[in-house]
Amino acid sequence: MKNVKQMNIEGRTDVVKLNSVALSYDNGSLFNILVDKFNKYSKENHLDIELSIIIYTISNSSLNVIDYGNDLEHLLERGSEKYDIFFYDVMYSTRYSPYFVDLRKWLPQNHIDLYSSGLASQTCKYNDKWVGLPIIVNFSVIYCNMELLKKYNMNIPKSWNELFEIGKKIKEYENDNNELIIYNGLFPEYETAICSIQEFIYSYRDKKESPFPNYTSHQAVNALNMIKRLKNELSSDEIFKNYLISVTKLFDGKSLFLKFWFSNIYNPVYKRIPLVGNKEGVSGSTIGGNNIAINKYITDIKKKKAAEVVKFITSKEIQKELLIENGLPSAINSLYEDKEVCQKIDCELMQNLQLIPRPNPKFYNYDVYSAKFRNIFSKFLYENESAINSLNQINDLTKIYQISIDPHSSSSVGLVVFLIVIIIIIWMVSAIPFLFMRKYGAYFRFLSIDFWIIMIVGLIFIIGTVLPSYGKVTTFKCQLKFFLLSFGYTFYIVPILHKLICNFPEENKIIQWCKKNDYLFFVFFILLEIVINGLFIISPHVPKIRNSEGKLFETCYSKNTLGTVLWSVLILEKIVELIAIAFLLFVEWNMWETHNDIRIITTAIAIDFFFLILSFISNSVFINHYVGYFILSSVIPILFTLSNFYLIYASKFIKIFSSNNSSILTIEMTYKNRTNNIESGSNYNNNTETSENSRTPSRDTNPQKKFKSKILNYHYSSSSEFPMKNSSRKCSKIKLKAVSFSYDNGIVPNYLAHEFNKYAEEKNLDIELSILLYTEKNSTLYVNDYGSTIEYLLRRGSTKYDIYFYDNMYSQRYSQYLINLEDYLSKDHIALYSSGIASETCRYNKKWVGLPINIEYNVLYSNTKLLEQYGKTVPKTWKELLETGKFISQKEKEKEKGTGDDELIIYNGLFPKYETSMISTRELIYSFRKKKESPFPEYSSQEAVNALNMIKKIKEELASDIIFQNTEVESIARILTGKALFIKFWYMPFINSIFKTTVLVGDKEGISASGVGGSNVGIFNRISEKRKKAAIEFLKFATSKETQKKLITNSLSYSAINSLYDDKEVCKFIDCELMKNIQPIIRPTTIYNNYDEYSTKFQNLFFEFLYENRSATDVLNDIYDLTHIYYVPFGQSTIYGEGVFIIAGIILLIIISTIPFFFIHKYKPFFQFLSLSFWLITILGLLLHLGAVIINYGELTKSKCQYYFMLLSFGFTFQFIPIFHKLIINYPNENKYSNFIRKKKSIIKEKGKNFNICKINNALGKNLLITTYIEKGLIFISMLFLLHKEWNMWETLKDVKHITAMIIGDTVLYIFYIISITLINDYIAKFLFSSLVLFIFTILNYILIYGVKIIQIITNDVSDIMFIEELSKYSKSTQSNISSDIVGSSCESKSKISLCSSKMTDEITPSKLDIYDINTSDMKL
């Protein structure tokens, strides 16, 4: 029971009663004193106020400081008026500030001034608001053993170095004194430790006036190193950790230097002094104590009365009384100048204290922050972590990492990216004036000037999305980034879309309207963006803190479903626009007016799709490093902008600068003449087409084939209607079918079906429900088989059943097949279940896939008859259960022969070899969590190890393997016969009166766990809408509060509606208090694809521990490994992670930076092996291979596996097909295949095979993968054959040799790649090996087909380049003549060929032949 202190004021009926609450580490005497004093004062001064207090103490409550803090916050968040006044720990001022009044509005200013100059301004103010006032303060001091100091003629230390030296010497002198402690440290494994750390670091500041040192400063590093030095050389881990040792030494005087809280009760051998510091005169003590505050939710009348209480308790007179009578320090500084006070307390000590408050974390609950802080420090102090690493981790708890353009920041990436963005923007803006130069107008006819400018503005917007990522992330910046991206893409893509629509080969009203209303067309899309962006104001993207390996950084995210939907709509809109453009590009592929632009835009759109895929990939990879996240989010818009601007706009400048004025004039005249010819011939074409159509009867009436034929005609030469059909049907009375599996005779489903059919008739619903019931009596199916059978039906899309009753462990498994009930049920109906366990057993991915029709919990049955017989009580912890069980078991064995119960079992465990064991194991581990609010312990944690060891100990000392393996039937029999002391089983009230049912025990009192069973009901999502609505009627009925109440009162089942257990009628049939106190734990159905498989593996491993000889640690590690996935996260501070990314970036930059050489006219002779478009496609293939490296980062997903295969497959095709094409058309002997390819010049295209190369689950997938490898191999073999035939062809002599070397190298690399994906099992080795193969592949291919040409360009002068160009021209003409002579058999004589060749060689100097390694004999041949 809580300690309630209250004093009635006699004879008054209009007294205002104020309630207060406090947590005390002792018996609460201080608070009782204060309440007594105030009530006495109130009575004497007729204040008409009566104060009562509820005190939580260690002796009367299981609450600790954290639980108390959480409970108070829960009350305050609800706006509770239960308490008017709160006494709270000073560390919670920030946490509670939103819920307390500003005392300046209710207290006189002169009263506030008593505290404003002291430490209270640090512990009671937040955001310039006085949220409380201190009633007492506490702090740490050092207790110096003066006897020992005098004995060895030592002085009181004034710094940590002096304390260390004195302690070291006296330790040597007192070497035989085993009871003496030199220094205690006071670093226990709870809150006191953070106080000790803070004050120690504060004591290392440079001077008294300096602020608290930064955690990453050298002062903090020195402070931590000194702590460790003191521990290692003067003390020990045990002494530093053990709080009780410090208390003991405070009274027995057997310590040299004792750091402890200020107290008036201590051994007289000690003298109290302030904590020492790094320098004399510098100190530090953490502030403790209690504040008093007023609840802001109470009425103004109560606030006014509560202010009287605060004013009295914090008055100078009462504070002085507490100092003199109780020795309790006050926060009023002026009291320490009072002579009367100084006779009772050391005022000089109080005045010399240098106090520091505890930290005030912004992004954490203080308790969470404190726990993390202490955990990091503990690894430093008691393990081998360095001070610098530990302090960096502590600093990272609150530091938000940001990207900055400051060159002195932690990363220069921000400045580099910023400069790149600005340079690109300046470049784009500086290119706009060319639009207004008339002589260049022919190059920019594809769009009007205004649309060109709009498109460039759009690209500036897109690259501008990088800029909001700098500095602190805010809601405005998130919205700005979204705005720029949304409008930027629209500005860029809509002008192109408009032009393509206007150029459509066939005229219709839509196209005519587009031509006449270009601005309206553009405004329509702008209005669409305004609407979407306007909706985002309702649901904006907001900053979200991400924790990356202990480092915090902010990103933008959508905080609700509406934002996600809007984002999806926007992406879908852009995809639809891209698809529309791709379709129009195909239709207009051969239109002369836009011939070049169409091809350039096609390349741009292909790249846009590539970046879209890359964006999806980057979003699916969790980038857990702030720099890596910034780089990836910046590179995509930068490359997108660069590639699109260069291809669509800037590429025209190459033509401009490489052409003279006459060329420009020629282009313009040709364009005009061609356009006129087309326009004049349009009538003829139309007439011809009309007559052609009138002559030719329609041979194909299939609309789809007709449409396809029409589109192909458009494509090869220069709308269709689609019939719509509607169908409807009517239904009569709806007969619903349901299916269920039941361990009993299906009592609950049958009851619900029967009652619903009665209800439907009464309400004229025209619905009838029938149920197919599988039970153990009428079927051989077990729960796992039933689960698989149901999934088979659902996966097939069978509409045989409308409603499914299923075990609640299958919610995740069936979620994709069941409707979201939130779309059909009212919020009030969902709210019945949302606050209870149903939100965990019925929801998956924010979707209510079912509702519970019944719920089951495990409880403990205790034999009260035996317990009372031996004077024992129902256990509350596992330890108590073990001790009580051992005691009664021993007593029963000691009874005289014939009187003891040989059939009695002490504890059943309930670990049979099926699913129930999974539930028992989970609730066992959950019951060992640290506190009630803690999550499920990690399987690798000490709590889990302790749990398993405890159950094994119980099995070995109280039971046996056979008892633990007994089925549930045996447990029921034991309950019915009373032949057991403790039984764990599902809750069944009133089954046997000698048993008392309570929650299952835990490691600590107040901590429990109960496995959850029961059934849900869901509705199949593929049935018609009409049947769904009918099924909803049944579901509403079955899960209504009234029906659920009937199920309980008829003793049929228990409900998941928590509010029912406040119903007095319900509580006659069930133990409502027990149901309220249950601490449920659900099964882990969402962490594994197939829960049944996972459960079986889990149980087998657990049984190896429980029934065999494996250790708990080994088994738990194996259980942990069932679901843990090892991978290389992006940005991880590892050599292999960052190294691979840097190498990829360098290779990417090298490849991209050399592309401009293609477009420089004087270097064209070096690139005659392929056409410009084929060179670009080949480079794109290399980039796709390089992009596959990024997929290896992060956790592997199905989509990433498909992306990986797609990049490799398309990369191979893009790279080698252009070369393959070239080798075919260069084949020495003419044939129909080479002629066809030479005339058509079409690229062999990949068929888009996206295979799951990470794990192939079926034979088809494996066969397809083998087929792909064979396809690549055949291409290689064909290329090698052609290379052999063309080995001595002079035109491609160098290229053929380089390609041969490349193919040989690629073949070796592919072999190594196959080895890496089949034989290497280590995830790091596989990551490094596959990345290395891709890097070598990219570099090798780049160098051999492209890089060597760059080297030749760099190393040769202009005359050499001209020589190569002339040589190439001459060679072509000479070989052409020779070829024609050979083919026509008209060569007059061998001397003719000799003459040609001699002439050719005469014009080529030997020196130049040597430079380019040209074989003269080959040329002559």
PDB file of C-alpha atoms in Angstrom, residues 1147 1151 1182 1215-1216 1298-1310 1332-1348:
ATOM      1  CA  ILE A1147      36.082   4.558 -61.826  1.00  0.00           C
ATOM      2  CA  ILE A1151      34.670   6.972 -67.378  1.00  0.00           C
ATOM      3  CA  LEU A1182      30.235  -0.531 -68.399  1.00  0.00           C
ATOM      4  CA  GLN A1215      28.665  -3.447 -73.965  1.00  0.00           C
ATOM      5  CA  PHE A1216      29.181  -6.364 -76.335  1.00  0.00           C
ATOM      6  CA  HIS A1298      42.297  -5.165 -77.922  1.00  0.00           C
ATOM      7  CA  ILE A1299      38.856  -6.796 -78.119  1.00  0.00           C
ATOM      8  CA  THR A1300      40.453 -10.257 -78.208  1.00  0.00           C
ATOM      9  CA  ALA A1301      42.417  -9.487 -75.043  1.00  0.00           C
ATOM     10  CA  MET A1302      39.242  -8.086 -73.473  1.00  0.00           C
ATOM     11  CA  ILE A1303      37.146 -11.189 -74.223  1.00  0.00           C
ATOM     12  CA  ILE A1304      39.830 -13.518 -72.870  1.00  0.00           C
ATOM     13  CA  GLY A1305      40.053 -11.421 -69.698  1.00  0.00           C
ATOM     14  CA  ASP A1306      36.243 -11.272 -69.389  1.00  0.00           C
ATOM     15  CA  THR A1307      35.991 -15.053 -69.754  1.00  0.00           C
ATOM     16  CA  VAL A1308      38.423 -15.536 -66.884  1.00  0.00           C
ATOM     17  CA  LEU A1309      36.549 -12.971 -64.801  1.00  0.00           C
ATOM     18  CA  TYR A1310      33.183 -14.661 -65.478  1.00  0.00           C
ATOM     19  CA  LEU A1332      36.640  -6.867 -57.165  1.00  0.00           C
ATOM     20  CA  VAL A1333      35.503  -8.920 -60.178  1.00  0.00           C
ATOM     21  CA  LEU A1334      33.137  -6.135 -61.295  1.00  0.00           C
ATOM     22  CA  PHE A1335      35.833  -3.479 -60.785  1.00  0.00           C
ATOM     23  CA  ILE A1336      38.433  -5.420 -62.775  1.00  0.00           C
ATOM     24  CA  PHE A1337      35.836  -6.174 -65.466  1.00  0.00           C
ATOM     25  CA  THR A1338      34.897  -2.473 -65.793  1.00  0.00           C
ATOM     26  CA  ILE A1339      38.499  -1.212 -65.718  1.00  0.00           C
ATOM     27  CA  LEU A1340      39.790  -3.898 -68.105  1.00  0.00           C
ATOM     28  CA  ASN A1341      37.040  -3.348 -70.654  1.00  0.00           C
ATOM     29  CA  TYR A1342      37.243   0.441 -70.362  1.00  0.00           C
ATOM     30  CA  ILE A1343      41.020   0.489 -70.894  1.00  0.00           C
ATOM     31  CA  LEU A1344      41.101  -1.987 -73.766  1.00  0.00           C
ATOM     32  CA  ILE A1345      38.250  -0.570 -75.870  1.00  0.00           C
ATOM     33  CA  TYR A1346      38.337   3.087 -74.911  1.00  0.00           C
ATOM     34  CA  GLY A1347      41.131   4.051 -72.497  1.00  0.00           C
ATOM     35  CA  VAL A1348      43.977   3.172 -74.867  1.00  0.00           C
TER      36      VAL A1348
END
